[in-house]
Coordinates of N, CA and C and ligand atoms in Angstrom, one line a residue:
M1 N 102.0 89.7 66.1 CA 103.4 89.9 66.7 C 104.3 88.7 66.3
K2 N 105.6 89.0 66.0 CA 106.5 88.0 65.6 C 106.8 87.0 66.8
R3 N 106.9 85.7 66.4 CA 107.2 84.7 67.4 C 108.4 85.1 68.3
D4 N 108.3 85.0 69.6 CA 109.4 85.5 70.5 C 109.3 84.7 71.8
V5 N 110.5 84.8 72.5 CA 110.6 84.2 73.8 C 110.6 85.3 74.9
I6 N 109.7 85.2 75.9 CA 109.6 86.1 76.9 C 110.2 85.5 78.2
I7 N 111.1 86.2 78.9 CA 111.7 85.6 80.1 C 110.9 86.2 81.3
A8 N 110.4 85.2 82.1 CA 109.7 85.6 83.3 C 110.7 85.9 84.4
C9 N 110.9 87.2 84.6 CA 111.9 87.7 85.6 C 111.2 87.7 87.0
D10 N 111.1 86.5 87.5 CA 110.4 86.3 88.9 C 111.5 86.4 89.9
F11 N 111.9 87.7 90.2 CA 112.9 88.0 91.3 C 112.2 88.9 92.2
P12 N 112.8 88.9 93.5 CA 112.1 89.8 94.5 C 112.5 91.3 94.4
G13 N 113.6 91.6 93.7 CA 114.0 93.1 93.7 C 114.7 93.5 92.5
E14 N 114.9 94.8 92.5 CA 115.6 95.5 91.3 C 117.0 95.0 91.1
Q15 N 117.8 94.9 92.2 CA 119.2 94.6 92.0 C 119.4 93.3 91.3
E16 N 118.7 92.2 91.8 CA 118.9 90.9 91.2 C 118.5 90.9 89.8
T17 N 117.4 91.6 89.5 CA 116.8 91.6 88.1 C 117.8 92.3 87.2
L18 N 118.3 93.5 87.5 CA 119.2 94.2 86.6 C 120.5 93.4 86.4
A19 N 121.0 92.8 87.5 CA 122.2 92.0 87.4 C 121.9 90.8 86.5
F20 N 120.7 90.2 86.6 CA 120.4 89.1 85.7 C 120.3 89.5 84.3
L21 N 119.7 90.7 84.0 CA 119.6 91.1 82.6 C 120.9 91.6 82.1
D22 N 121.9 92.0 82.9 CA 123.2 92.3 82.4 C 123.9 91.1 81.8
R23 N 123.4 89.9 82.1 CA 124.1 88.7 81.6 C 123.8 88.5 80.1
F24 N 122.8 89.3 79.6 CA 122.4 89.0 78.2 C 123.1 90.1 77.3
T25 N 124.1 89.7 76.7 CA 124.9 90.7 76.0 C 124.5 90.9 74.5
G26 N 123.7 89.9 74.0 CA 123.3 90.0 72.6 C 121.9 90.7 72.5
K27 N 121.0 90.0 71.8 CA 119.6 90.5 71.7 C 119.0 90.8 73.1
K28 N 118.3 92.0 73.2 CA 117.7 92.3 74.5 C 116.4 91.5 74.6
P29 N 116.3 90.6 75.6 CA 115.1 89.7 75.7 C 113.9 90.5 76.0
F30 N 112.7 90.0 75.6 CA 111.4 90.4 76.0 C 111.3 90.0 77.4
V31 N 110.9 90.9 78.3 CA 110.9 90.6 79.7 C 109.5 90.6 80.3
K32 N 109.2 89.6 81.1 CA 107.9 89.6 81.8 C 108.2 90.0 83.3
I33 N 107.5 91.1 83.7 CA 107.5 91.5 85.1 C 106.2 91.0 85.7
G34 N 106.4 90.2 86.8 CA 105.2 89.6 87.4 C 105.0 90.3 88.8
M35 N 104.1 89.7 89.5 CA 103.7 90.3 90.8 C 104.9 90.4 91.8
E36 N 105.7 89.4 91.8 CA 106.8 89.4 92.8 C 107.7 90.7 92.6
L37 N 108.1 90.9 91.4 CA 109.0 92.0 91.1 C 108.3 93.3 91.2
F38 N 107.1 93.4 90.7 CA 106.3 94.7 90.7 C 106.0 95.1 92.1
Y39 N 105.5 94.1 92.9 CA 105.2 94.5 94.3 C 106.5 94.8 95.1
G40 N 107.5 94.1 94.8 CA 108.8 94.2 95.5 C 109.5 95.5 95.2
A41 N 109.6 95.8 93.9 CA 110.4 96.9 93.4 C 109.6 98.2 93.1
G42 N 108.3 98.0 92.9 CA 107.5 99.2 92.5 C 107.5 99.5 91.0
P43 N 106.6 100.4 90.6 CA 106.5 100.7 89.2 C 107.7 101.2 88.5
D44 N 108.7 101.8 89.3 CA 109.9 102.3 88.6 C 110.7 101.2 87.9
I45 N 110.5 100.0 88.4 CA 111.3 98.9 87.8 C 110.9 98.7 86.3
V46 N 109.6 99.0 86.0 CA 109.1 98.9 84.7 C 109.8 100.0 83.8
R47 N 109.9 101.2 84.3 CA 110.5 102.3 83.5 C 112.0 102.0 83.3
R48 N 112.6 101.5 84.4 CA 114.0 101.1 84.3 C 114.4 100.1 83.2
I49 N 113.6 99.0 83.2 CA 113.9 97.9 82.3 C 113.5 98.4 80.9
K50 N 112.4 99.2 80.8 CA 112.0 99.7 79.4 C 113.1 100.6 78.9
S51 N 113.7 101.4 79.7 CA 114.7 102.4 79.3 C 116.0 101.7 78.8
R52 N 116.1 100.4 79.2 CA 117.3 99.6 78.8 C 117.0 99.0 77.4
G53 N 115.8 99.2 76.9 CA 115.5 98.7 75.5 C 114.8 97.4 75.5
H54 N 114.3 96.9 76.6 CA 113.5 95.6 76.6 C 112.1 95.9 76.3
K55 N 111.4 95.0 75.6 CA 109.9 95.0 75.5 C 109.5 94.4 76.9
I56 N 108.3 94.8 77.3 CA 107.8 94.4 78.6 C 106.4 93.8 78.6
F57 N 106.2 92.7 79.2 CA 104.9 92.1 79.4 C 104.7 92.2 80.9
L58 N 103.7 93.1 81.3 CA 103.4 93.3 82.7 C 102.3 92.3 83.2
D59 N 102.7 91.3 83.9 CA 101.9 90.2 84.2 C 101.3 90.3 85.6
L60 N 100.3 91.2 85.8 CA 99.7 91.5 87.1 C 98.4 90.8 87.3
K61 N 97.8 90.2 86.2 CA 96.6 89.3 86.2 C 95.5 90.0 87.1
L62 N 95.0 91.1 86.6 CA 94.0 91.8 87.3 C 92.7 91.0 87.4
H63 N 92.0 91.1 88.5 CA 90.7 90.3 88.6 C 89.9 91.0 89.7
D64 N 88.9 91.9 89.3 CA 88.2 92.6 90.3 C 86.9 93.1 89.6
I65 N 86.1 93.9 90.2 CA 84.9 94.4 89.6 C 85.3 95.4 88.4
P66 N 84.4 95.5 87.4 CA 84.8 96.3 86.2 C 85.4 97.7 86.5
N67 N 84.7 98.4 87.4 CA 85.1 99.8 87.7 C 86.6 99.9 88.3
T68 N 86.8 98.9 89.2 CA 88.2 98.9 89.8 C 89.2 98.6 88.8
V69 N 88.9 97.6 87.9 CA 89.9 97.2 86.9 C 90.1 98.3 85.9
K70 N 89.1 99.0 85.5 CA 89.2 100.1 84.6 C 90.2 101.1 85.1
K71 N 90.0 101.5 86.4 CA 90.8 102.6 87.0 C 92.3 102.1 87.1
A72 N 92.4 100.8 87.5 CA 93.8 100.3 87.6 C 94.5 100.2 86.3
M73 N 93.7 99.9 85.2 CA 94.3 99.8 83.9 C 94.7 101.2 83.4
K74 N 94.0 102.2 83.8 CA 94.3 103.6 83.4 C 95.7 103.9 84.0
V75 N 95.9 103.5 85.2 CA 97.2 103.8 85.8 C 98.3 103.0 85.1
L76 N 98.0 101.8 84.8 CA 99.1 100.9 84.1 C 99.4 101.4 82.7
S77 N 98.4 102.0 82.0 CA 98.6 102.5 80.6 C 99.7 103.5 80.6
D78 N 99.9 104.3 81.7 CA 101.0 105.3 81.7 C 102.4 104.7 81.8
L79 N 102.4 103.4 82.1 CA 103.8 102.8 82.2 C 104.4 102.4 80.9
D80 N 103.6 102.5 79.8 CA 104.1 102.3 78.5 C 104.6 100.9 78.3
V81 N 103.9 99.8 78.9 CA 104.4 98.5 78.6 C 103.9 98.0 77.3
D82 N 104.4 96.8 76.8 CA 103.9 96.3 75.5 C 102.7 95.4 75.6
I83 N 102.7 94.7 76.7 CA 101.5 93.8 77.0 C 101.1 93.8 78.4
C84 N 99.9 93.8 78.8 CA 99.5 93.6 80.2 C 98.3 92.6 80.2
N85 N 97.8 92.2 81.4 CA 96.8 91.1 81.4 C 95.9 91.2 82.5
L86 N 94.9 90.3 82.5 CA 93.9 90.2 83.5 C 93.4 88.7 83.5
H87 N 92.5 88.4 84.4 CA 91.9 87.0 84.4 C 90.6 87.1 83.7
A88 N 90.4 86.2 82.7 CA 89.2 86.1 81.9 C 88.0 85.7 82.8
A89 N 88.3 85.1 84.0 CA 87.3 84.7 84.9 C 86.5 85.9 85.5
G90 N 87.1 87.1 85.3 CA 86.4 88.3 85.8 C 85.2 88.6 84.9
G91 N 85.0 88.0 83.8 CA 83.8 88.2 82.9 C 84.0 89.3 81.8
I92 N 83.1 89.2 80.9 CA 83.2 90.1 79.7 C 83.1 91.6 80.0
D93 N 82.2 92.0 80.9 CA 82.1 93.4 81.3 C 83.4 93.9 81.9
M94 N 84.0 93.1 82.7 CA 85.3 93.5 83.3 C 86.4 93.6 82.3
M95 N 86.4 92.7 81.3 CA 87.4 92.8 80.2 C 87.2 94.1 79.4
K96 N 85.9 94.4 79.1 CA 85.6 95.6 78.3 C 86.0 96.8 79.0
A97 N 85.8 96.8 80.3 CA 86.1 98.0 81.2 C 87.7 98.2 81.2
A98 N 88.4 97.0 81.2 CA 89.8 97.1 81.2 C 90.4 97.7 79.9
V99 N 89.7 97.3 78.7 CA 90.2 97.9 77.5 C 89.9 99.4 77.5
E100 N 88.8 99.8 78.0 CA 88.5 101.3 78.1 C 89.5 102.0 79.0
G101 N 89.8 101.4 80.1 CA 90.8 102.1 81.1 C 92.2 102.2 80.5
L102 N 92.5 101.2 79.7 CA 93.9 101.1 79.1 C 94.1 102.0 78.0
T103 N 93.0 102.4 77.3 CA 93.1 103.2 76.1 C 93.4 104.6 76.4
R104 N 94.5 105.1 75.8 CA 94.9 106.5 76.1 C 94.1 107.5 75.3
S105 N 94.3 108.8 75.6 CA 93.5 109.8 74.9 C 93.7 109.8 73.4
D106 N 94.9 109.4 73.0 CA 95.2 109.4 71.5 C 94.8 108.1 70.9
G107 N 94.1 107.2 71.6 CA 93.6 105.9 71.1 C 94.5 104.8 71.2
S108 N 95.8 105.0 71.5 CA 96.8 103.9 71.6 C 96.6 103.2 72.9
R109 N 97.1 102.0 73.0 CA 97.1 101.2 74.3 C 98.0 100.0 74.1
P110 N 98.5 99.5 75.3 CA 99.3 98.3 75.2 C 98.4 97.1 74.8
L111 N 99.0 96.0 74.3 CA 98.2 94.9 74.0 C 97.6 94.3 75.4
L112 N 96.4 93.8 75.3 CA 95.8 93.3 76.5 C 95.4 91.8 76.3
I113 N 95.9 90.9 77.2 CA 95.5 89.5 77.0 C 94.9 89.0 78.3
A114 N 94.2 87.9 78.2 CA 93.5 87.3 79.3 C 94.0 86.0 79.7
V115 N 94.2 85.7 81.0 CA 94.6 84.4 81.5 C 93.3 83.6 81.4
T116 N 93.4 82.4 80.8 CA 92.3 81.5 80.7 C 92.2 80.6 82.0
Q117 N 92.9 79.5 81.9 CA 93.1 78.7 83.2 C 94.6 78.7 83.4
L118 N 95.0 78.9 84.7 CA 96.4 78.8 85.0 C 97.0 77.5 84.5
T119 N 98.2 77.5 84.1 CA 98.8 76.2 83.6 C 99.2 75.3 84.8
S120 N 99.0 75.8 86.0 CA 99.2 74.9 87.2 C 97.9 74.2 87.5
I121 N 96.9 74.5 86.8 CA 95.6 73.8 87.1 C 95.4 72.7 86.1
D122 N 95.0 71.5 86.5 CA 94.7 70.5 85.6 C 93.2 70.1 85.7
Q123 N 92.8 69.2 84.9 CA 91.3 68.8 84.9 C 90.8 68.4 86.3
K124 N 91.6 67.6 87.0 CA 91.2 67.1 88.3 C 91.0 68.3 89.3
R125 N 92.0 69.1 89.4 CA 91.9 70.3 90.3 C 90.7 71.2 90.0
M126 N 90.6 71.4 88.6 CA 89.5 72.3 88.2 C 88.1 71.7 88.7
E127 N 88.0 70.4 88.5 CA 86.7 69.8 88.9 C 86.5 69.8 90.4
E128 N 87.6 69.3 91.1 CA 87.4 69.1 92.5 C 87.5 70.4 93.3
E129 N 88.3 71.3 92.9 CA 88.5 72.6 93.8 C 87.6 73.7 93.3
L130 N 87.4 73.8 91.9 CA 86.7 75.0 91.4 C 85.3 74.6 91.0
L131 N 85.0 73.3 91.0 CA 83.7 72.8 90.7 C 83.3 73.1 89.2
I132 N 84.3 73.2 88.4 CA 84.0 73.4 86.9 C 84.2 72.0 86.3
R133 N 83.0 71.5 85.8 CA 83.0 70.1 85.3 C 83.3 69.9 83.8
Q134 N 83.3 71.0 83.1 CA 83.6 70.8 81.6 C 85.0 70.4 81.3
P135 N 85.3 69.9 80.1 CA 86.7 69.6 79.8 C 87.5 70.9 79.8
L136 N 88.7 70.8 80.3 CA 89.5 72.0 80.5 C 89.7 72.8 79.2
E137 N 89.9 72.1 78.1 CA 90.1 72.8 76.8 C 88.8 73.6 76.4
D138 N 87.6 73.0 76.8 CA 86.4 73.8 76.4 C 86.3 75.1 77.3
V139 N 86.8 75.0 78.5 CA 86.8 76.1 79.4 C 87.7 77.2 78.9
V140 N 88.9 76.7 78.5 CA 89.9 77.7 77.9 C 89.3 78.4 76.7
L141 N 88.7 77.6 75.8 CA 88.2 78.1 74.5 C 87.0 79.1 74.8
R142 N 86.2 78.8 75.8 CA 85.1 79.7 76.1 C 85.7 81.1 76.6
Y143 N 86.6 81.0 77.5 CA 87.3 82.2 78.1 C 87.9 83.0 77.0
A144 N 88.6 82.2 76.1 CA 89.3 82.9 75.0 C 88.2 83.7 74.1
D145 N 87.1 83.0 73.8 CA 86.1 83.6 73.0 C 85.5 84.8 73.7
N146 N 85.3 84.7 75.1 CA 84.8 85.9 75.8 C 85.8 87.1 75.7
A147 N 87.1 86.7 75.8 CA 88.2 87.8 75.6 C 88.1 88.4 74.3
R148 N 87.9 87.6 73.2 CA 87.8 88.1 71.9 C 86.6 89.1 71.8
Q149 N 85.5 88.6 72.3 CA 84.3 89.4 72.2 C 84.4 90.8 73.0
A150 N 85.2 90.8 74.0 CA 85.4 92.0 74.8 C 86.5 92.9 74.1
G151 N 87.1 92.5 73.0 CA 88.0 93.3 72.3 C 89.5 93.2 72.7
L152 N 89.8 92.1 73.4 CA 91.2 91.8 73.8 C 92.0 91.3 72.6
D153 N 93.3 91.3 72.8 CA 94.2 90.9 71.7 C 94.6 89.4 71.8
G154 N 94.3 88.7 72.8 CA 94.8 87.3 72.9 C 94.6 86.8 74.3
V155 N 95.2 85.6 74.5 CA 95.1 85.0 75.8 C 96.4 84.4 76.3
V156 N 96.5 84.1 77.6 CA 97.5 83.3 78.1 C 96.9 81.9 78.3
C157 N 97.6 80.9 77.7 CA 97.0 79.5 77.8 C 98.2 78.6 77.7
S158 N 97.9 77.3 77.7 CA 99.0 76.3 77.5 C 99.2 76.2 76.0
P159 N 100.5 75.9 75.6 CA 100.8 75.6 74.2 C 99.8 74.5 73.7
L160 N 99.4 73.6 74.6 CA 98.6 72.5 74.1 C 97.2 73.0 73.6
E161 N 96.8 74.2 74.0 CA 95.5 74.8 73.6 C 95.7 75.8 72.5
A162 N 96.9 76.2 72.1 CA 97.1 77.3 71.1 C 96.4 77.1 69.8
G163 N 96.5 75.9 69.3 CA 95.9 75.6 68.0 C 94.4 75.8 68.0
R164 N 93.7 75.3 69.0 CA 92.2 75.4 69.1 C 91.8 76.8 69.4
V165 N 92.7 77.6 70.1 CA 92.3 79.0 70.3 C 92.4 79.7 69.0
H166 N 93.5 79.5 68.2 CA 93.6 80.2 66.9 C 92.4 79.8 66.0
A167 N 92.1 78.5 66.0 CA 91.0 78.0 65.1 C 89.7 78.7 65.5
A168 N 89.5 79.0 66.8 CA 88.2 79.6 67.3 C 88.2 81.1 67.2
C169 N 89.3 81.7 67.4 CA 89.4 83.2 67.6 C 90.2 83.9 66.5
G170 N 90.8 83.1 65.6 CA 91.5 83.7 64.5 C 93.0 83.6 64.7
N171 N 93.8 83.6 63.6 CA 95.2 83.4 63.7 C 95.9 84.7 64.3
G172 N 95.2 85.8 64.2 CA 95.8 87.1 64.7 C 95.6 87.2 66.2
F173 N 94.8 86.4 66.8 CA 94.5 86.4 68.2 C 95.7 85.7 68.9
L174 N 96.4 86.5 69.8 CA 97.7 86.0 70.3 C 97.5 84.9 71.3
T175 N 98.4 83.9 71.2 CA 98.5 82.9 72.3 C 99.8 83.0 72.9
V176 N 99.8 83.4 74.2 CA 101.0 83.6 75.0 C 101.1 82.4 76.0
T177 N 102.1 81.6 75.9 CA 102.1 80.4 76.6 C 103.2 80.1 77.5
P178 N 102.9 80.0 78.8 CA 103.8 79.5 79.8 C 103.8 78.0 79.9
G179 N 104.4 77.4 80.9 CA 104.4 76.0 81.0 C 105.4 75.4 80.0
I180 N 106.6 76.0 79.9 CA 107.6 75.6 79.0 C 108.7 74.9 79.7
R181 N 109.1 73.7 79.3 CA 110.3 73.1 80.0 C 111.1 72.4 78.9
F182 N 112.4 72.4 79.1 CA 113.3 71.6 78.2 C 113.0 70.1 78.4
A183 N 113.3 69.3 77.4 CA 112.9 67.9 77.4 C 113.3 67.2 78.7
S184 N 114.5 67.5 79.2 CA 114.9 66.8 80.4 C 114.6 67.6 81.7
G185 N 113.9 68.7 81.7 CA 113.8 69.6 82.8 C 112.8 69.2 83.8
D186 N 112.9 69.8 85.0 CA 111.9 69.6 86.1 C 110.6 70.4 85.7
T187 N 109.4 69.8 86.0 CA 108.2 70.5 85.7 C 107.8 71.5 86.8
G188 N 108.3 71.3 88.1 CA 108.0 72.2 89.2 C 106.5 72.1 89.5
D189 N 105.8 73.3 89.6 CA 104.4 73.3 89.9 C 103.5 73.4 88.6
Q190 N 104.2 73.3 87.5 CA 103.4 73.4 86.2 C 102.8 72.0 85.9
Q191 N 101.6 72.0 85.4 CA 101.0 70.7 85.1 C 100.9 70.4 83.6
R192 N 100.6 71.5 82.8 CA 100.4 71.3 81.4 C 101.7 71.9 80.6
V193 N 102.7 71.1 80.5 CA 104.0 71.6 79.9 C 104.3 71.0 78.6
T194 N 105.1 71.8 77.8 CA 105.7 71.3 76.6 C 107.1 72.0 76.4
T195 N 107.9 71.5 75.4 CA 109.2 72.0 75.1 C 109.0 73.3 74.2
P196 N 110.0 74.1 74.1 CA 109.9 75.3 73.2 C 109.6 74.8 71.7
A197 N 110.3 73.7 71.3 CA 110.1 73.2 69.9 C 108.7 72.8 69.7
R198 N 108.1 72.1 70.7 CA 106.7 71.6 70.6 C 105.7 72.8 70.6
A199 N 106.1 73.8 71.4 CA 105.2 74.9 71.5 C 105.1 75.6 70.1
R200 N 106.2 75.6 69.4 CA 106.2 76.2 68.1 C 105.4 75.4 67.1
E201 N 105.5 74.0 67.2 CA 104.7 73.2 66.3 C 103.2 73.4 66.6
L202 N 102.9 73.6 67.9 CA 101.5 73.7 68.3 C 100.9 75.1 68.0
G203 N 101.8 76.0 67.5 CA 101.3 77.3 67.1 C 101.3 78.5 68.1
S204 N 102.0 78.3 69.2 CA 102.1 79.5 70.2 C 102.8 80.7 69.5
D205 N 102.3 81.9 69.8 CA 102.9 83.1 69.3 C 104.1 83.5 70.1
L206 N 103.9 83.5 71.5 CA 105.0 83.9 72.4 C 105.1 82.9 73.5
I207 N 106.3 82.5 73.8 CA 106.4 81.6 75.0 C 106.9 82.4 76.2
V208 N 106.4 82.0 77.4 CA 106.9 82.6 78.6 C 107.7 81.6 79.3
V209 N 109.0 81.9 79.5 CA 109.9 80.9 80.2 C 110.5 81.5 81.4
G210 N 110.3 80.9 82.6 CA 110.9 81.4 83.8 C 112.0 80.5 84.3
R211 N 111.8 79.6 85.2 CA 112.9 78.9 85.8 C 113.8 78.1 84.9
P212 N 113.4 77.6 83.7 CA 114.4 76.9 82.9 C 115.5 77.9 82.4
I213 N 115.2 79.2 82.5 CA 116.2 80.2 82.1 C 116.8 80.8 83.4
T214 N 115.9 81.3 84.3 CA 116.4 82.1 85.5 C 117.2 81.2 86.4
A215 N 116.9 79.9 86.5 CA 117.6 79.0 87.4 C 118.7 78.2 86.7
A216 N 118.9 78.5 85.4 CA 120.0 77.8 84.7 C 121.4 78.3 85.1
E217 N 122.3 77.4 85.0 CA 123.7 77.8 85.3 C 124.1 78.9 84.4
D218 N 123.8 78.8 83.1 CA 124.1 79.8 82.1 C 122.8 80.3 81.5
P219 N 122.1 81.4 82.1 CA 120.8 81.8 81.6 C 120.9 82.3 80.2
A220 N 121.9 82.9 79.7 CA 122.0 83.4 78.4 C 122.0 82.2 77.4
A221 N 122.7 81.1 77.8 CA 122.7 79.9 76.9 C 121.3 79.3 76.9
A222 N 120.7 79.2 78.0 CA 119.3 78.6 78.1 C 118.3 79.5 77.2
Y223 N 118.5 80.8 77.3 CA 117.6 81.7 76.5 C 117.9 81.4 75.1
N224 N 119.2 81.4 74.7 CA 119.5 81.2 73.2 C 118.9 79.9 72.8
R225 N 119.0 78.8 73.6 CA 118.4 77.5 73.2 C 116.9 77.7 73.0
C226 N 116.2 78.4 73.8 CA 114.8 78.6 73.6 C 114.5 79.3 72.3
V227 N 115.3 80.4 72.1 CA 115.1 81.2 70.8 C 115.3 80.3 69.6
E228 N 116.4 79.5 69.7 CA 116.7 78.6 68.5 C 115.6 77.6 68.3
E229 N 115.1 77.0 69.4 CA 114.1 76.0 69.3 C 112.7 76.6 68.8
F230 N 112.5 77.8 69.3 CA 111.1 78.3 69.2 C 111.0 79.4 68.1
A231 N 111.9 80.3 68.0 CA 111.7 81.5 67.3 C 112.4 81.7 66.0
I232 N 113.4 80.8 65.7 CA 114.2 81.0 64.5 C 113.6 80.2 63.3
Ligands
C5P1 O1 109.2 79.3 86.0 P1 108.1 79.1 85.0 O2 108.6 78.8 83.6 O3 107.1 78.0 85.4 O4 107.3 80.5 84.9 C1 106.1 80.7 84.2 C2 105.7 82.1 84.4 O5 104.5 82.3 83.7 C3 105.4 82.5 85.9 O6 105.9 83.8 86.0 C4 103.9 82.4 86.0 O7 103.4 83.4 86.9 C5 103.5 82.7 84.6 N1 102.2 82.1 84.2 C6 101.9 80.8 84.3 N2 100.6 80.3 83.9 C7 99.7 81.2 83.5 C8 99.9 82.5 83.5 C9 101.2 83.0 83.9 O8 102.7 80.0 84.6 N3 98.5 80.7 83.1

């Protein structure tokens, strides 16, 4: 997939989201619909935004037993999104079941990617709270390789890990990377952050940008800045 910027539309409802998207008069941005908007506005919001010509990454991060995830993915495949995702921590069988559930009767399906470790987790938290003692990058790489083995198309990871994921899983294996901030911006709750330009140098395929665009005074200008730094 061509390098692109995905806007995380983390809003509580349809009205704010559509009003926000109305501010983009040029290229229709690739939109990420996360839990807040999906749970708040319901599945119709996906159809609404899709019908306006946006590509959609449905970021619901499924994580459950294989049978439950398979059935949920079957429902999501009818929404005709471009990318959806789950947590690699659910294991290889769960990821395989997800691919099965997502695949339509004609063999087509949205791209499916796995969250490795959230970009809000750093080494210290992972060790102290999750009792995972390995280096964070090794954990990310193992989860990425599990996702590849299960037949997924890529992972969500930090841009800092994109190069090693490509080296281990191949250049065609997508790295979708949140944790993006402009050089002078607030990091908020994100721990492993880089700028759009640095994410490009590090080999990210798609960057996911939320608050640096949604909370900007001029979101369209902030989006254009991301596109210029990352995708052109
Ligand atoms: O506002 P900000 O740019 O931090 O938003 C990042 C977005 O990417 C959020 O919607 C968050 O849920 C998502 N995300 C993340 N880290 C992951 C997976 C998804 O920050 N590992």
